[in-house]
Amino acid sequence: MSDNVPVIDEGLTGTRHILVLPDRDAAEEVAEALPERFGVSQEPQLVRDALAGEDDAEDAQWLVVIEDPARALDPAALDAFADDYDGWLEAE
């Protein structure tokens, strides 16, 4: 993963989950589905993650950054959800 992921101050009690998706369309669909599927109340951040040395938008992955201050989200469920869109949950 590149260093262009925004730094998010999660404090001492929260956590953040990063879903890696193959393209912008998939990332937008995931971000739109998160509130209904997982009860996410904060709007997820979408971040373009260009692969090393690549400037072409088609060679970019997209990240969906989810704040989880209560640590209520199940990482395995998020990973399975991302897998439905050919993505995965980034291990921290």
N, CA, C and O atoms as a GROMACS GRO file, in nm:
protein
  368
    1MET      N    1   0.085  -0.117   0.000
    1MET     CA    2   0.000   0.000   0.000
    1MET      C    3   0.089   0.122   0.000
    1MET      O    4   0.193   0.122   0.066
    2SER      N    5   0.052   0.225  -0.071
    2SER     CA    6   0.134   0.345  -0.078
    2SER      C    7   0.111   0.434   0.043
    2SER      O    8   0.024   0.407   0.125
    3ASP      N    9   0.192   0.539   0.052
    3ASP     CA   10   0.186   0.627   0.167
    3ASP      C   11   0.083   0.737   0.154
    3ASP      O   12   0.081   0.827   0.238
    4ASN      N   13  -0.003   0.734   0.052
    4ASN     CA   14  -0.098   0.842   0.034
    4ASN      C   15  -0.231   0.819   0.104
    4ASN      O   16  -0.330   0.887   0.075
    5VAL      N   17  -0.236   0.724   0.198
    5VAL     CA   18  -0.356   0.703   0.277
    5VAL      C   19  -0.361   0.814   0.381
    5VAL      O   20  -0.262   0.839   0.450
    6PRO      N   21  -0.475   0.881   0.395
    6PRO     CA   22  -0.482   0.989   0.492
    6PRO      C   23  -0.461   0.936   0.634
    6PRO      O   24  -0.507   0.827   0.669
    7VAL      N   25  -0.391   1.014   0.713
    7VAL     CA   26  -0.370   0.978   0.852
    7VAL      C   27  -0.495   1.018   0.928
    7VAL      O   28  -0.539   1.132   0.922
    8ILE      N   29  -0.550   0.923   0.999
    8ILE     CA   30  -0.673   0.947   1.074
    8ILE      C   31  -0.643   0.925   1.221
    8ILE      O   32  -0.599   0.816   1.259
    9ASP      N   33  -0.666   1.025   1.302
    9ASP     CA   34  -0.644   1.012   1.445
    9ASP      C   35  -0.757   0.930   1.504
    9ASP      O   36  -0.869   0.979   1.516
   10GLU      N   37  -0.727   0.807   1.538
   10GLU     CA   38  -0.832   0.719   1.588
   10GLU      C   39  -0.841   0.720   1.739
   10GLU      O   40  -0.926   0.650   1.795
   11GLY      N   41  -0.757   0.795   1.806
   11GLY     CA   42  -0.763   0.803   1.951
   11GLY      C   43  -0.725   0.671   2.015
   11GLY      O   44  -0.667   0.584   1.948
   12LEU      N   45  -0.756   0.654   2.141
   12LEU     CA   46  -0.717   0.536   2.213
   12LEU      C   47  -0.823   0.427   2.209
   12LEU      O   48  -0.795   0.312   2.242
   13THR      N   49  -0.945   0.461   2.170
   13THR     CA   50  -1.053   0.364   2.181
   13THR      C   51  -1.102   0.310   2.047
   13THR      O   52  -1.168   0.207   2.045
   14GLY      N   53  -1.071   0.374   1.937
   14GLY     CA   54  -1.128   0.332   1.810
   14GLY      C   55  -1.031   0.253   1.726
   14GLY      O   56  -0.915   0.231   1.763
   15THR      N   57  -1.081   0.212   1.613
   15THR     CA   58  -0.997   0.145   1.515
   15THR      C   59  -1.044   0.188   1.377
   15THR      O   60  -1.148   0.252   1.364
   16ARG      N   61  -0.967   0.154   1.276
   16ARG     CA   62  -1.006   0.188   1.140
   16ARG      C   63  -0.984   0.064   1.055
   16ARG      O   64  -0.891  -0.013   1.078
   17HIS      N   65  -1.072   0.045   0.960
   17HIS     CA   66  -1.065  -0.067   0.868
   17HIS      C   67  -1.042  -0.011   0.728
   17HIS      O   68  -1.101   0.091   0.691
   18ILE      N   69  -0.957  -0.078   0.652
   18ILE     CA   70  -0.929  -0.035   0.516
   18ILE      C   71  -0.964  -0.149   0.421
   18ILE      O   72  -0.903  -0.256   0.425
   19LEU      N   73  -1.062  -0.124   0.337
   19LEU     CA   74  -1.100  -0.220   0.234
   19LEU      C   75  -1.031  -0.180   0.105
   19LEU      O   76  -1.036  -0.063   0.065
   20VAL      N   77  -0.967  -0.274   0.039
   20VAL     CA   78  -0.897  -0.250  -0.087
   20VAL      C   79  -0.984  -0.305  -0.199
   20VAL      O   80  -1.018  -0.424  -0.199
   21LEU      N   81  -1.019  -0.219  -0.294
   21LEU     CA   82  -1.106  -0.257  -0.404
   21LEU      C   83  -1.034  -0.235  -0.536
   21LEU      O   84  -0.944  -0.152  -0.545
   22PRO      N   85  -1.074  -0.310  -0.639
   22PRO     CA   86  -1.002  -0.305  -0.766
   22PRO      C   87  -1.023  -0.177  -0.847
   22PRO      O   88  -0.938  -0.143  -0.930
   23ASP      N   89  -1.132  -0.106  -0.825
   23ASP     CA   90  -1.158   0.015  -0.904
   23ASP      C   91  -1.254   0.108  -0.830
   23ASP      O   92  -1.310   0.073  -0.726
   24ARG      N   93  -1.269   0.226  -0.886
   24ARG     CA   94  -1.351   0.328  -0.821
   24ARG      C   95  -1.497   0.288  -0.810
   24ARG      O   96  -1.562   0.311  -0.708
   25ASP      N   97  -1.550   0.226  -0.916
   25ASP     CA   98  -1.691   0.185  -0.914
   25ASP      C   99  -1.718   0.090  -0.798
   25ASP      O  100  -1.817   0.106  -0.725
   26ALA      N  101  -1.631  -0.009  -0.781
   26ALA     CA  102  -1.648  -0.104  -0.671
   26ALA      C  103  -1.639  -0.033  -0.536
   26ALA      O  104  -1.717  -0.061  -0.446
   27ALA      N  105  -1.543   0.059  -0.523
   27ALA     CA  106  -1.527   0.132  -0.397
   27ALA      C  107  -1.650   0.216  -0.365
   27ALA      O  108  -1.694   0.221  -0.250
   28GLU      N  109  -1.706   0.280  -0.466
   28GLU     CA  110  -1.826   0.361  -0.444
   28GLU      C  111  -1.945   0.274  -0.405
   28GLU      O  112  -2.024   0.311  -0.318
   29GLU      N  113  -1.960   0.158  -0.469
   29GLU     CA  114  -2.070   0.067  -0.435
   29GLU      C  115  -2.056   0.018  -0.291
   29GLU      O  116  -2.154   0.013  -0.217
   30VAL      N  117  -1.934  -0.018  -0.252
   30VAL     CA  118  -1.910  -0.064  -0.116
   30VAL      C  119  -1.942   0.047  -0.016
   30VAL      O  120  -2.010   0.022   0.084
   31ALA      N  121  -1.894   0.168  -0.042
   31ALA     CA  122  -1.918   0.280   0.049
   31ALA      C  123  -2.067   0.309   0.065
   31ALA      O  124  -2.113   0.341   0.174
   32GLU      N  125  -2.142   0.296  -0.045
   32GLU     CA  126  -2.286   0.321  -0.038
   32GLU      C  127  -2.359   0.211   0.038
   32GLU      O  128  -2.460   0.238   0.104
   33ALA      N  129  -2.309   0.088   0.032
   33ALA     CA  130  -2.376  -0.025   0.096
   33ALA      C  131  -2.342  -0.040   0.244
   33ALA      O  132  -2.417  -0.103   0.318
   34LEU      N  133  -2.232   0.018   0.289
   34LEU     CA  134  -2.187   0.000   0.427
   34LEU      C  135  -2.289   0.042   0.533
   34LEU      O  136  -2.308  -0.032   0.629
   35PRO      N  137  -2.356   0.157   0.521
   35PRO     CA  138  -2.451   0.196   0.626
   35PRO      C  139  -2.563   0.094   0.645
   35PRO      O  140  -2.598   0.061   0.758
   36GLU      N  141  -2.621   0.046   0.536
   36GLU     CA  142  -2.731  -0.050   0.548
   36GLU      C  143  -2.683  -0.187   0.594
   36GLU      O  144  -2.746  -0.251   0.678
   37ARG      N  145  -2.572  -0.231   0.540
   37ARG     CA  146  -2.524  -0.367   0.569
   37ARG      C  147  -2.459  -0.380   0.707
   37ARG      O  148  -2.477  -0.480   0.775
   38PHE      N  149  -2.383  -0.275   0.748
   38PHE     CA  150  -2.309  -0.285   0.874
   38PHE      C  151  -2.345  -0.177   0.976
   38PHE      O  152  -2.290  -0.176   1.086
   39GLY      N  153  -2.436  -0.088   0.942
   39GLY     CA  154  -2.476   0.017   1.035
   39GLY      C  155  -2.370   0.124   1.056
   39GLY      O  156  -2.367   0.190   1.160
   40VAL      N  157  -2.282   0.141   0.957
   40VAL     CA  158  -2.177   0.242   0.965
   40VAL      C  159  -2.242   0.380   0.962
   40VAL      O  160  -2.317   0.412   0.870
   41SER      N  161  -2.214   0.462   1.063
   41SER     CA  162  -2.278   0.593   1.070
   41SER      C  163  -2.192   0.704   1.009
   41SER      O  164  -2.245   0.801   0.955
   42GLN      N  165  -2.060   0.690   1.018
   42GLN     CA  166  -1.972   0.790   0.958
   42GLN      C  167  -1.949   0.756   0.812
   42GLN      O  168  -1.936   0.639   0.774
   43GLU      N  169  -1.945   0.859   0.729
   43GLU     CA  170  -1.923   0.836   0.587
   43GLU      C  171  -1.781   0.785   0.563
   43GLU      O  172  -1.685   0.848   0.606
   44PRO      N  173  -1.768   0.672   0.494
   44PRO     CA  174  -1.634   0.619   0.466
   44PRO      C  175  -1.558   0.712   0.371
   44PRO      O  176  -1.619   0.783   0.291
   45GLN      N  177  -1.427   0.710   0.381
   45GLN     CA  178  -1.343   0.788   0.291
   45GLN      C  179  -1.301   0.700   0.175
   45GLN      O  180  -1.267   0.583   0.194
   46LEU      N  181  -1.304   0.756   0.054
   46LEU     CA  182  -1.254   0.687  -0.064
   46LEU      C  183  -1.119   0.748  -0.100
   46LEU      O  184  -1.105   0.870  -0.109
   47VAL      N  185  -1.020   0.661  -0.121
   47VAL     CA  186  -0.885   0.707  -0.150
   47VAL      C  187  -0.830   0.627  -0.267
   47VAL      O  188  -0.835   0.504  -0.266
   48ARG      N  189  -0.778   0.696  -0.368
   48ARG     CA  190  -0.715   0.629  -0.482
   48ARG      C  191  -0.574   0.588  -0.439
   48ARG      O  192  -0.499   0.670  -0.386
   49ASP      N  193  -0.540   0.463  -0.463
   49ASP     CA  194  -0.409   0.411  -0.426
   49ASP      C  195  -0.339   0.362  -0.552
   49ASP      O  196  -0.353   0.246  -0.591
   50ALA      N  197  -0.263   0.452  -0.617
   50ALA     CA  198  -0.192   0.415  -0.739
   50ALA      C  199  -0.084   0.312  -0.706
   50ALA      O  200  -0.014   0.324  -0.606
   51LEU      N  201  -0.073   0.214  -0.792
   51LEU     CA  202   0.032   0.114  -0.773
   51LEU      C  203   0.167   0.179  -0.800
   51LEU      O  204   0.177   0.272  -0.881
   52ALA      N  205   0.269   0.132  -0.735
   52ALA     CA  206   0.402   0.192  -0.744
   52ALA      C  207   0.445   0.210  -0.890
   52ALA      O  208   0.446   0.115  -0.968
   53GLY      N  209   0.480   0.334  -0.924
   53GLY     CA  210   0.530   0.364  -1.058
   53GLY      C  211   0.423   0.376  -1.164
   53GLY      O  212   0.457   0.392  -1.282
   54GLU      N  213   0.298   0.370  -1.129
   54GLU     CA  214   0.191   0.375  -1.228
   54GLU      C  215   0.111   0.504  -1.213
   54GLU      O  216   0.072   0.541  -1.103
   55ASP      N  217   0.087   0.571  -1.325
   55ASP     CA  218   0.006   0.692  -1.325
   55ASP      C  219  -0.130   0.669  -1.388
   55ASP      O  220  -0.219   0.753  -1.374
   56ASP      N  221  -0.149   0.559  -1.456
   56ASP     CA  222  -0.272   0.528  -1.526
   56ASP      C  223  -0.381   0.494  -1.425
   56ASP      O  224  -0.361   0.409  -1.338
   57ALA      N  225  -0.496   0.559  -1.435
   57ALA     CA  226  -0.606   0.536  -1.341
   57ALA      C  227  -0.652   0.390  -1.342
   57ALA      O  228  -0.705   0.341  -1.243
   58GLU      N  229  -0.632   0.320  -1.454
   58GLU     CA  230  -0.673   0.181  -1.460
   58GLU      C  231  -0.582   0.091  -1.377
   58GLU      O  232  -0.618  -0.022  -1.346
   59ASP      N  233  -0.464   0.141  -1.340
   59ASP     CA  234  -0.370   0.064  -1.259
   59ASP      C  235  -0.377   0.106  -1.113
   59ASP      O  236  -0.279   0.093  -1.039
   60ALA      N  237  -0.491   0.156  -1.072
   60ALA     CA  238  -0.506   0.203  -0.934
   60ALA      C  239  -0.606   0.116  -0.860
   60ALA      O  240  -0.706   0.071  -0.916
   61GLN      N  241  -0.576   0.093  -0.735
   61GLN     CA  242  -0.673   0.032  -0.646
   61GLN      C  243  -0.740   0.148  -0.572
   61GLN      O  244  -0.686   0.259  -0.566
   62TRP      N  245  -0.856   0.121  -0.517
   62TRP     CA  246  -0.925   0.221  -0.438
   62TRP      C  247  -0.943   0.168  -0.297
   62TRP      O  248  -0.971   0.049  -0.278
   63LEU      N  249  -0.925   0.254  -0.201
   63LEU     CA  250  -0.939   0.219  -0.060
   63LEU      C  251  -1.066   0.280  -0.005
   63LEU      O  252  -1.101   0.394  -0.036
   64VAL      N  253  -1.135   0.203   0.076
   64VAL     CA  254  -1.250   0.254   0.151
   64VAL      C  255  -1.207   0.248   0.297
   64VAL      O  256  -1.188   0.140   0.353
   65VAL      N  257  -1.193   0.366   0.358
   65VAL     CA  258  -1.146   0.377   0.496
   65VAL      C  259  -1.267   0.397   0.586
   65VAL      O  260  -1.344   0.492   0.569
   66ILE      N  261  -1.282   0.306   0.681
   66ILE     CA  262  -1.400   0.305   0.769
   66ILE      C  263  -1.355   0.328   0.912
   66ILE      O  264  -1.271   0.254   0.964
   67GLU      N  265  -1.409   0.430   0.975
   67GLU     CA  266  -1.384   0.455   1.117
   67GLU      C  267  -1.475   0.365   1.199
   67GLU      O  268  -1.593   0.351   1.168
   68ASP      N  269  -1.421   0.306   1.303
   68ASP     CA  270  -1.497   0.216   1.389
   68ASP      C  271  -1.463   0.249   1.534
   68ASP      O  272  -1.395   0.171   1.601
   69PRO      N  273  -1.511   0.364   1.584
   69PRO     CA  274  -1.472   0.409   1.718
   69PRO      C  275  -1.515   0.312   1.828
   69PRO      O  276  -1.450   0.305   1.932
   70ALA      N  277  -1.623   0.238   1.808
   70ALA     CA  278  -1.671   0.146   1.910
   70ALA      C  279  -1.616   0.004   1.892
   70ALA      O  280  -1.645  -0.085   1.971
   71ARG      N  281  -1.536  -0.014   1.787
   71ARG     CA  282  -1.481  -0.148   1.754
   71ARG      C  283  -1.593  -0.251   1.741
   71ARG      O  284  -1.582  -0.365   1.787
   72ALA      N  285  -1.702  -0.208   1.676
   72ALA     CA  286  -1.821  -0.293   1.664
   72ALA      C  287  -1.824  -0.375   1.536
   72ALA      O  288  -1.901  -0.470   1.525
   73LEU      N  289  -1.741  -0.339   1.439
   73LEU     CA  290  -1.745  -0.408   1.311
   73LEU      C  291  -1.660  -0.536   1.315
   73LEU      O  292  -1.551  -0.537   1.371
   74ASP      N  293  -1.712  -0.641   1.254
   74ASP     CA  294  -1.644  -0.770   1.248
   74ASP      C  295  -1.550  -0.771   1.128
   74ASP      O  296  -1.595  -0.767   1.014
   75PRO      N  297  -1.418  -0.778   1.153
   75PRO     CA  298  -1.323  -0.778   1.041
   75PRO      C  299  -1.347  -0.892   0.942
   75PRO      O  300  -1.331  -0.872   0.821
   76ALA      N  301  -1.384  -1.010   0.989
   76ALA     CA  302  -1.409  -1.123   0.898
   76ALA      C  303  -1.528  -1.093   0.807
   76ALA      O  304  -1.526  -1.128   0.689
   77ALA      N  305  -1.632  -1.031   0.861
   77ALA     CA  306  -1.749  -0.995   0.781
   77ALA      C  307  -1.714  -0.887   0.679
   77ALA      O  308  -1.761  -0.891   0.565
   78LEU      N  309  -1.632  -0.790   0.720
   78LEU     CA  310  -1.588  -0.686   0.626
   78LEU      C  311  -1.505  -0.746   0.513
   78LEU      O  312  -1.520  -0.708   0.397
   79ASP      N  313  -1.417  -0.841   0.547
   79ASP     CA  314  -1.334  -0.905   0.446
   79ASP      C  315  -1.420  -0.983   0.347
   79ASP      O  316  -1.397  -0.977   0.227
   80ALA      N  317  -1.519  -1.057   0.398
   80ALA     CA  318  -1.609  -1.132   0.311
   80ALA      C  319  -1.690  -1.038   0.222
   80ALA      O  320  -1.714  -1.068   0.105
   81PHE      N  321  -1.732  -0.924   0.277
   81PHE     CA  322  -1.808  -0.825   0.201
   81PHE      C  323  -1.721  -0.769   0.088
   81PHE      O  324  -1.766  -0.759  -0.026
   82ALA      N  325  -1.597  -0.732   0.120
   82ALA     CA  326  -1.506  -0.679   0.018
   82ALA      C  327  -1.478  -0.784  -0.089
   82ALA      O  328  -1.465  -0.751  -0.207
   83ASP      N  329  -1.471  -0.911  -0.048
   83ASP     CA  330  -1.446  -1.019  -0.143
   83ASP      C  331  -1.556  -1.029  -0.248
   83ASP      O  332  -1.531  -1.070  -0.361
   84ASP      N  333  -1.678  -0.993  -0.210
   84ASP     CA  334  -1.789  -0.992  -0.306
   84ASP      C  335  -1.763  -0.895  -0.421
   84ASP      O  336  -1.822  -0.908  -0.528
   85TYR      N  337  -1.673  -0.798  -0.399
   85TYR     CA  338  -1.639  -0.697  -0.499
   85TYR      C  339  -1.495  -0.716  -0.548
   85TYR      O  340  -1.434  -0.623  -0.600
   86ASP      N  341  -1.442  -0.836  -0.532
   86ASP     CA  342  -1.303  -0.869  -0.571
   86ASP      C  343  -1.201  -0.787  -0.493
   86ASP      O  344  -1.095  -0.752  -0.545
   87GLY      N  345  -1.233  -0.757  -0.369
   87GLY     CA  346  -1.142  -0.682  -0.282
   87GLY      C  347  -1.110  -0.759  -0.158
   87GLY      O  348  -1.140  -0.879  -0.148
   88TRP      N  349  -1.049  -0.692  -0.062
   88TRP     CA  350  -1.013  -0.755   0.065
   88TRP      C  351  -0.998  -0.649   0.174
   88TRP      O  352  -0.988  -0.529   0.147
   89LEU      N  353  -0.997  -0.696   0.297
   89LEU     CA  354  -0.970  -0.611   0.412
   89LEU      C  355  -0.820  -0.609   0.433
   89LEU      O  356  -0.758  -0.714   0.448
   90GLU      N  357  -0.762  -0.491   0.434
   90GLU     CA  358  -0.618  -0.476   0.454
   90GLU      C  359  -0.584  -0.507   0.599
   90GLU      O  360  -0.646  -0.452   0.690
   91ALA      N  361  -0.488  -0.593   0.620
   91ALA     CA  362  -0.443  -0.625   0.756
   91ALA      C  363  -0.356  -0.512   0.806
   91ALA      O  364  -0.269  -0.462   0.734
   92GLU      N  365  -0.377  -0.470   0.929
   92GLU     CA  366  -0.297  -0.361   0.985
   92GLU      C  367  -0.190  -0.414   1.074
   92GLU      O  368  -0.112  -0.336   1.130
   0.00000   0.00000   0.00000
